[in-house]
Amino acid sequence: MPKAVCNDVSIEYETFGNPKRPAVLLIMGLGAQMIVWPDRFCHLLAEEGYYVIRFDNRDIGLSTKFDHYAAPRVLKQVLANWFGLKIDAP
């Protein structure tokens, strides 16, 4: 399977159809691999004349993992934004 590499980060992807046709980029939600987009669905879009691209987000599937970084403190940031507070960067 092909991969795009930039700054030592690789993103695994797969394409269907003719690259000269209009592109449809399928972006899977949090924590799921690109293969959750069914092959049949991708082929149907390609048969309708689209160039279909699906990929594994960073830290998912065959793309680069960042296990050496701590998990983001999302709740703290959301609450700070909700209440209009500034927080120091970690």
Short mmCIF file of C-alpha atoms in Angstrom, two decimals:
data_model
loop_
_atom_site.label_atom_id
_atom_site.label_comp_id
_atom_site.label_asym_id
_atom_site.label_seq_id
_atom_site.Cartn_x
_atom_site.Cartn_y
_atom_site.Cartn_z
CA MET A 1 0.00 0.00 0.00
CA PRO A 2 1.38 3.48 -0.80
CA LYS A 3 2.36 6.00 1.83
CA ALA A 4 3.02 9.73 1.93
CA VAL A 5 6.09 10.69 3.96
CA CYS A 6 6.97 14.14 5.30
CA ASN A 7 9.31 14.99 8.19
CA ASP A 8 9.64 11.32 9.19
CA VAL A 9 5.84 10.93 9.45
CA SER A 10 4.24 8.41 7.11
CA ILE A 11 0.55 8.32 6.26
CA GLU A 12 -0.69 5.10 4.66
CA TYR A 13 -3.33 5.56 1.97
CA GLU A 14 -5.18 3.74 -0.76
CA THR A 15 -6.79 5.02 -3.95
CA PHE A 16 -9.52 3.82 -6.29
CA GLY A 17 -10.36 5.02 -9.77
CA ASN A 18 -8.81 7.42 -12.23
CA PRO A 19 -6.61 10.19 -10.74
CA LYS A 20 -7.73 12.52 -13.55
CA ARG A 21 -11.31 12.49 -12.24
CA PRO A 22 -12.66 14.66 -9.37
CA ALA A 23 -11.29 13.49 -6.03
CA VAL A 24 -13.24 12.32 -3.00
CA LEU A 25 -11.19 12.21 0.20
CA LEU A 26 -12.64 9.81 2.77
CA ILE A 27 -11.61 10.85 6.29
CA MET A 28 -12.31 8.25 8.97
CA GLY A 29 -13.23 9.39 12.45
CA LEU A 30 -11.19 9.17 15.62
CA GLY A 31 -9.56 5.83 16.33
CA ALA A 32 -10.64 3.95 13.19
CA GLN A 33 -8.58 2.70 10.26
CA MET A 34 -9.23 3.57 6.64
CA ILE A 35 -10.50 0.03 6.02
CA VAL A 36 -13.68 0.92 7.93
CA TRP A 37 -14.67 2.60 4.66
CA PRO A 38 -15.90 -0.54 2.86
CA ASP A 39 -14.09 -1.57 -0.32
CA ARG A 40 -17.44 -1.89 -2.08
CA PHE A 41 -18.33 1.72 -1.21
CA CYS A 42 -14.97 2.95 -2.53
CA HIS A 43 -15.38 0.95 -5.74
CA LEU A 44 -18.91 2.27 -6.25
CA LEU A 45 -17.69 5.86 -5.96
CA ALA A 46 -14.90 5.10 -8.44
CA GLU A 47 -17.41 3.53 -10.84
CA GLU A 48 -19.41 6.77 -10.66
CA GLY A 49 -16.37 8.65 -11.96
CA TYR A 50 -14.59 9.76 -8.80
CA TYR A 51 -10.99 9.31 -7.72
CA VAL A 52 -11.33 7.96 -4.19
CA ILE A 53 -8.65 8.40 -1.54
CA ARG A 54 -8.84 6.86 1.93
CA PHE A 55 -6.07 6.99 4.52
CA ASP A 56 -5.02 6.01 8.03
CA ASN A 57 -4.80 9.03 10.30
CA ARG A 58 -1.62 9.55 12.31
CA ASP A 59 -1.43 7.04 15.21
CA ILE A 60 -3.88 4.69 13.45
CA GLY A 61 -3.40 1.57 11.36
CA LEU A 62 -0.22 1.56 9.30
CA SER A 63 0.56 5.27 9.71
CA THR A 64 3.27 6.58 12.05
CA LYS A 65 2.56 6.23 15.77
CA PHE A 66 3.51 8.88 18.34
CA ASP A 67 3.52 6.64 21.42
CA HIS A 68 6.39 8.57 22.99
CA TYR A 69 4.22 11.67 23.49
CA ALA A 70 1.77 12.07 26.35
CA ALA A 71 -1.93 12.10 25.58
CA PRO A 72 -3.31 15.60 25.02
CA ARG A 73 -5.20 17.23 27.89
CA VAL A 74 -8.31 17.90 25.85
CA LEU A 75 -10.77 18.33 28.73
CA LYS A 76 -8.62 21.03 30.32
CA GLN A 77 -8.47 22.95 27.02
CA VAL A 78 -12.19 22.56 26.34
CA LEU A 79 -13.10 23.86 29.81
CA ALA A 80 -10.66 26.75 29.50
CA ASN A 81 -12.15 27.72 26.13
CA TRP A 82 -15.69 27.33 27.47
CA PHE A 83 -15.02 29.72 30.35
CA GLY A 84 -12.77 32.07 28.38
CA LEU A 85 -9.66 31.28 30.41
CA LYS A 86 -6.08 31.23 29.19
CA ILE A 87 -3.97 28.25 30.12
CA ASP A 88 -0.24 27.81 29.84
CA ALA A 89 1.01 25.47 27.16
CA PRO A 90 2.32 22.15 28.56
#
